[in-house]
Short mmCIF file of C-alpha atoms in Angstrom, two decimals:
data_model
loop_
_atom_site.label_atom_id
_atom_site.label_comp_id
_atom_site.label_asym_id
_atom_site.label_seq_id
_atom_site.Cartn_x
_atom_site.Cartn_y
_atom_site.Cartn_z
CA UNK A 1 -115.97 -16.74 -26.38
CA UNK A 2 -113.81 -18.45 -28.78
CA UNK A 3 -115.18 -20.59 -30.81
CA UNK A 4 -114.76 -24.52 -31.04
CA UNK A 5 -112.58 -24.87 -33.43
CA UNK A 6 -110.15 -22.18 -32.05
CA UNK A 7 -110.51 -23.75 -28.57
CA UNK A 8 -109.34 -27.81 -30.45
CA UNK A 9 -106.87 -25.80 -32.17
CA UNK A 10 -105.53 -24.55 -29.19
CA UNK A 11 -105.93 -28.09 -27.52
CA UNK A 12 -103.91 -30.01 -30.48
CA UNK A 13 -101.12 -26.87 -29.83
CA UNK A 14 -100.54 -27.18 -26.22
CA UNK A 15 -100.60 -30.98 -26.29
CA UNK A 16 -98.06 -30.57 -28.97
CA UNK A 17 -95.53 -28.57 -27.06
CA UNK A 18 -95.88 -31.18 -23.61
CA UNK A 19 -95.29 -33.68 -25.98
CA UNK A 20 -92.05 -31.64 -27.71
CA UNK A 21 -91.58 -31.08 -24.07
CA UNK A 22 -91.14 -35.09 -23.02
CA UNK A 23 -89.67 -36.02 -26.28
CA UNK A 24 -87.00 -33.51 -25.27
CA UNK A 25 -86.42 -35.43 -22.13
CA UNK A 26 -85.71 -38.25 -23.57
CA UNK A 27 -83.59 -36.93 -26.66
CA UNK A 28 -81.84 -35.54 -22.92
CA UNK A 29 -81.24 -39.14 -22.11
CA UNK A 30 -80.16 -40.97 -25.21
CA UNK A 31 -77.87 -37.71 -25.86
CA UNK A 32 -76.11 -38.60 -22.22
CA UNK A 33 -75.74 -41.95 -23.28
CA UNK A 34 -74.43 -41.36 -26.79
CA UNK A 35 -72.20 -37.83 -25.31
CA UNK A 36 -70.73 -40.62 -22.24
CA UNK A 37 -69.08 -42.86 -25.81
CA UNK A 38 -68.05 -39.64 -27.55
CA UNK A 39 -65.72 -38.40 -24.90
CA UNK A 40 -64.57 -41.86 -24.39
CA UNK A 41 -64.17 -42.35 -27.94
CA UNK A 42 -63.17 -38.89 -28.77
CA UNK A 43 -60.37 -37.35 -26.88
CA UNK A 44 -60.16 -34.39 -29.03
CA UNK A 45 -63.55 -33.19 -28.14
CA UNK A 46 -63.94 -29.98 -26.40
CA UNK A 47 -66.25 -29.43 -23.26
CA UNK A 48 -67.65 -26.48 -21.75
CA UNK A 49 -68.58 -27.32 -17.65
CA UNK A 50 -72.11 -26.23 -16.04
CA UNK A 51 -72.86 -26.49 -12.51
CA UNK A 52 -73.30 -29.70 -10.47
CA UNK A 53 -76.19 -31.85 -11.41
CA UNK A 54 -78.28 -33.13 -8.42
CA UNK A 55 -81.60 -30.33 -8.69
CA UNK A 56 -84.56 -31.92 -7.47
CA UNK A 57 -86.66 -33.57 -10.15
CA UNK A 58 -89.25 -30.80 -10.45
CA UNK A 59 -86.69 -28.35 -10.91
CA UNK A 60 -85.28 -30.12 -13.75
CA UNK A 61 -88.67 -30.52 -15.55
CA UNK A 62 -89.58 -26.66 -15.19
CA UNK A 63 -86.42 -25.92 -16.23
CA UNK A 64 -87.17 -27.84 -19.29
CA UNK A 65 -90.81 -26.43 -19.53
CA UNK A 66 -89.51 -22.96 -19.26
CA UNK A 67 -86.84 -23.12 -21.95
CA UNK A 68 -88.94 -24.80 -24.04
CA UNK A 69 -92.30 -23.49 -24.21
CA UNK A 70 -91.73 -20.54 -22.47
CA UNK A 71 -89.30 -18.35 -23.42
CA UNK A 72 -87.16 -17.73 -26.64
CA UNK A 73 -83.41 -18.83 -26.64
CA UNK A 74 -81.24 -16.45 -25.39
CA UNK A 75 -78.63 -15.93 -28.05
CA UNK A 76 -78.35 -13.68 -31.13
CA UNK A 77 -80.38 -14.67 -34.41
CA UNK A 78 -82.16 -17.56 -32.64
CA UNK A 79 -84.79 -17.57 -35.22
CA UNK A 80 -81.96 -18.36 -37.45
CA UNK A 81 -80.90 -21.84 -35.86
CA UNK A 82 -81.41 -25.18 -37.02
CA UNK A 83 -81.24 -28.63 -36.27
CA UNK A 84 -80.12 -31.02 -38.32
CA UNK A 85 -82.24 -34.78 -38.27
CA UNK A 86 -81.31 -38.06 -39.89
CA UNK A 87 -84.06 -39.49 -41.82
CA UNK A 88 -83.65 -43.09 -42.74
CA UNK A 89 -86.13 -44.29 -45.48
CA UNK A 90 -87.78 -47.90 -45.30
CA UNK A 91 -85.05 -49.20 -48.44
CA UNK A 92 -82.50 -48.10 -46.31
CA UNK A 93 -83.60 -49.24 -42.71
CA UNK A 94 -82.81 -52.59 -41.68
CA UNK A 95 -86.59 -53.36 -40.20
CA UNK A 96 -87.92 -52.12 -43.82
CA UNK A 97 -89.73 -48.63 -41.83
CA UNK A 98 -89.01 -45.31 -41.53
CA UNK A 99 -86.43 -43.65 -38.41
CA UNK A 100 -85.59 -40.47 -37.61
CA UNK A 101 -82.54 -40.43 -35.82
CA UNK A 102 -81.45 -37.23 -33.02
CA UNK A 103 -78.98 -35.80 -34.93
CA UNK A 104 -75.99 -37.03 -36.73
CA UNK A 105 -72.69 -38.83 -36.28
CA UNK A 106 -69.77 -36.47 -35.20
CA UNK A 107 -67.92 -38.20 -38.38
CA UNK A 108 -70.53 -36.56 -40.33
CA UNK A 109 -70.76 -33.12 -39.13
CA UNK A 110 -67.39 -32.89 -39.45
CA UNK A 111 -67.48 -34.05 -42.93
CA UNK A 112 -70.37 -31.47 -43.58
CA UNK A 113 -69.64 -28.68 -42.41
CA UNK A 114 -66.99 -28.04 -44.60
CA UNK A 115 -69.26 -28.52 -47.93
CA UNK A 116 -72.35 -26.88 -46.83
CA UNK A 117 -73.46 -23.72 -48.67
CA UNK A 118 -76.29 -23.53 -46.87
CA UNK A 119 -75.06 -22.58 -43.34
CA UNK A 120 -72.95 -20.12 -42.24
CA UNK A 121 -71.76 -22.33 -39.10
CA UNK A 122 -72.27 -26.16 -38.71
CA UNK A 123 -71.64 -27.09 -34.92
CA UNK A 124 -72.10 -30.72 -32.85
CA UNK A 125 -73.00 -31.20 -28.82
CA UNK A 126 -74.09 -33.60 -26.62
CA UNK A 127 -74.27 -33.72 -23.05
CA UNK A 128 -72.48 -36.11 -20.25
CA UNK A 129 -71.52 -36.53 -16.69
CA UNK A 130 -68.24 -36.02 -15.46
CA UNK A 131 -66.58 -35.95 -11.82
CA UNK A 132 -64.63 -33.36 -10.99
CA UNK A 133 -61.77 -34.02 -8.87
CA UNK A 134 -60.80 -32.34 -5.97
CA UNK A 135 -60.96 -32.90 -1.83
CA UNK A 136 -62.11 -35.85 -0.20
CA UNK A 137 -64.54 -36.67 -2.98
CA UNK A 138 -65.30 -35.47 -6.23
CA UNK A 139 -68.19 -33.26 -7.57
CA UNK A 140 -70.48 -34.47 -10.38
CA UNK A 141 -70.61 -31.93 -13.13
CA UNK A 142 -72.54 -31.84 -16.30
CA UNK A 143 -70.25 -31.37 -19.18
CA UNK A 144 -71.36 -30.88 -22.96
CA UNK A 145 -68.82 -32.44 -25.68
CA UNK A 146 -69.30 -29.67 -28.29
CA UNK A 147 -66.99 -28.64 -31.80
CA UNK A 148 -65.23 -25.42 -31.85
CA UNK A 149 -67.58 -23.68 -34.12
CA UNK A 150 -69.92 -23.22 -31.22
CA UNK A 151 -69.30 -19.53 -29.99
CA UNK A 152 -68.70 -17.96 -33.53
CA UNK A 153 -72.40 -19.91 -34.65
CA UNK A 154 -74.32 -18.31 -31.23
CA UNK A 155 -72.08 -15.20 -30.98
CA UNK A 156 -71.42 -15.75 -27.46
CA UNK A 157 -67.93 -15.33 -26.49
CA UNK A 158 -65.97 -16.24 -23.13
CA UNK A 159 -65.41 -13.16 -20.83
CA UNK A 160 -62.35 -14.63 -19.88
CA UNK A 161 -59.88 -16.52 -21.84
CA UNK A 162 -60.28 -17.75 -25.19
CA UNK A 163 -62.64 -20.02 -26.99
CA UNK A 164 -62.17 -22.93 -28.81
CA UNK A 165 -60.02 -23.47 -31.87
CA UNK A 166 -59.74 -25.76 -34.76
CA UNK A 167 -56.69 -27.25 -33.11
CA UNK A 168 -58.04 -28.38 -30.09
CA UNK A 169 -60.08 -30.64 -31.95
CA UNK A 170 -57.39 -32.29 -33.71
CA UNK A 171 -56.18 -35.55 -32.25
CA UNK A 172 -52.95 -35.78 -29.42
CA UNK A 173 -53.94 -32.14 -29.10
CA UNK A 174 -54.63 -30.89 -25.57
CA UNK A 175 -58.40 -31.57 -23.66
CA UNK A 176 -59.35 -28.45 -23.67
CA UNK A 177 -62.27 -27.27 -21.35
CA UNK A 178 -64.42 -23.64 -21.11
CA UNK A 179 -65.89 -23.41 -17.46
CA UNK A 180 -69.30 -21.86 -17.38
CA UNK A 181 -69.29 -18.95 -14.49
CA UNK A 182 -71.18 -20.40 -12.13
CA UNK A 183 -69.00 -23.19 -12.08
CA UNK A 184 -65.74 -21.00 -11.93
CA UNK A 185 -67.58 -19.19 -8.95
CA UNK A 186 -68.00 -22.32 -7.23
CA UNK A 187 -65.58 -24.97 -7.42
CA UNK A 188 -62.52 -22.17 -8.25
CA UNK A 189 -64.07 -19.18 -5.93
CA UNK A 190 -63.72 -17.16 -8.78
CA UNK A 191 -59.65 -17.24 -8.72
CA UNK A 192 -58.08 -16.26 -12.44
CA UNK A 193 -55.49 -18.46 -12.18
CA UNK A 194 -57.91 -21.19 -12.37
CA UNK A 195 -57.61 -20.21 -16.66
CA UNK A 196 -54.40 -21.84 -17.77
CA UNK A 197 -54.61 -24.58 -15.86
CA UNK A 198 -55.01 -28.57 -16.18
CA UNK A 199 -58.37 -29.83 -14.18
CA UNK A 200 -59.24 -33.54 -13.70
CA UNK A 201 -62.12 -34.81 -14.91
CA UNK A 202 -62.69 -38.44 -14.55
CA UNK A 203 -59.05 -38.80 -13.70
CA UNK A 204 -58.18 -37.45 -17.19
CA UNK A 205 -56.82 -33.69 -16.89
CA UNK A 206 -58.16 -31.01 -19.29
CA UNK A 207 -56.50 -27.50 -19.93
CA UNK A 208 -58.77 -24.74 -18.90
CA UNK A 209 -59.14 -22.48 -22.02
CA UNK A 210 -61.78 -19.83 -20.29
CA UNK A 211 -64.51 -18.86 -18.68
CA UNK A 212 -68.23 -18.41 -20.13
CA UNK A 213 -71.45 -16.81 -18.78
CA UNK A 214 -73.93 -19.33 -17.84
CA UNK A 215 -77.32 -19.05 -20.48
CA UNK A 216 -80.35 -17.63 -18.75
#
């Protein structure tokens, strides 16, 4: 029998991973909020398209339990990745206490990553909701706003197409978009010709780069 220290220690660590757990869910919600003014804001951002939202509620949550506490994530060198927090000291906040903010600007990222020494790739994402056009209504689609540095940093490549480039980042370049596979199964049956092409999204059409495999 273990004894009662080992059991509180194993208390203070499972109640420490639901709470990672819920905090995730709502860094989930403030990131749709803030990833919903990016692409307005940001026309130059990439996207890469998952399936349609609309999973029952329970669902969603083991989905979230399972990638987080569960299982490793599924790309190469994962013990390698970080994530990069704002910390705002009490002389610098405006309420005189200490934040932590979910990330960073995009401004700054972009600023960074070119002076970093530290990391081999510096990448930013977010997540929105998009409608995708097509029939006699649309289809709601998660989409994640994301910088080109994102397949080179995980080592995950489109099987079809290509992936994303410094150009399509730059401004009055084309909205480019990466469809996940299940997606391209679904709303494009699979069809080739589906890469190469201009898809609406929220009545704004995006050039369809490629095609990558959904993560597990």
């Amino acid at each position: 029998m273990r004894s009662r220290a080992a059991r509180k220690a194993a208390c203070i660590q499972r109640s420490y991973l639901i709470i990672s757990a819920v905090m995730w869910l709502d860094d989930a919600r403030r990131d749709l909020q803030d990833a919903a003014r990016t692409l307005r804001a940001s026309p130059g951002f990439t996207a890469v398209v998952a399936l349609a939202l609309g999973v029952g509620a329970n669902t969603a949550v083991f989905s979230v339990v399972k990638a987080v506490l569960l299982q490793p994530l599924a790309v190469a060198h994962a013990d390698r990745l970080v994530r990069v927090y704002e910390n705002v000291p009490p002389a610098e906040s405006p309420d005189g206490r200490p934040h932590r903010f979910n990330g960073m600007f995009t401004r700054d990222v972009l600023s960074a990553r070119g002076r970093t020494r530290a990391l081999s790739h510096m990448m930013a994402h977010g997540i929105g909701i998009v409608t995708l056009a097509g029939g006699s209504h649309g289809v709601r689609l998660s989409l994640a706003p994301v910088t080109p540095e994102m397949f080179a940093m995980l080592d995950a490549y489109p099987i079809l197409g290509r992936p994303f480039t410094a150009d399509d980042e730059q401004p009055g370049g084309d909205r480019v978009v990466i469809l996940s596979y299940g997606a391209w199964q679904r709303y494009f049956a699979g069809d080739s010709q589906a890469i190469g092409r201009s898809i609406r999204f929220n009545g704004t059409g995006r050039f369809s780069a490629g095609i990558a495999l959904d993560a597990d």
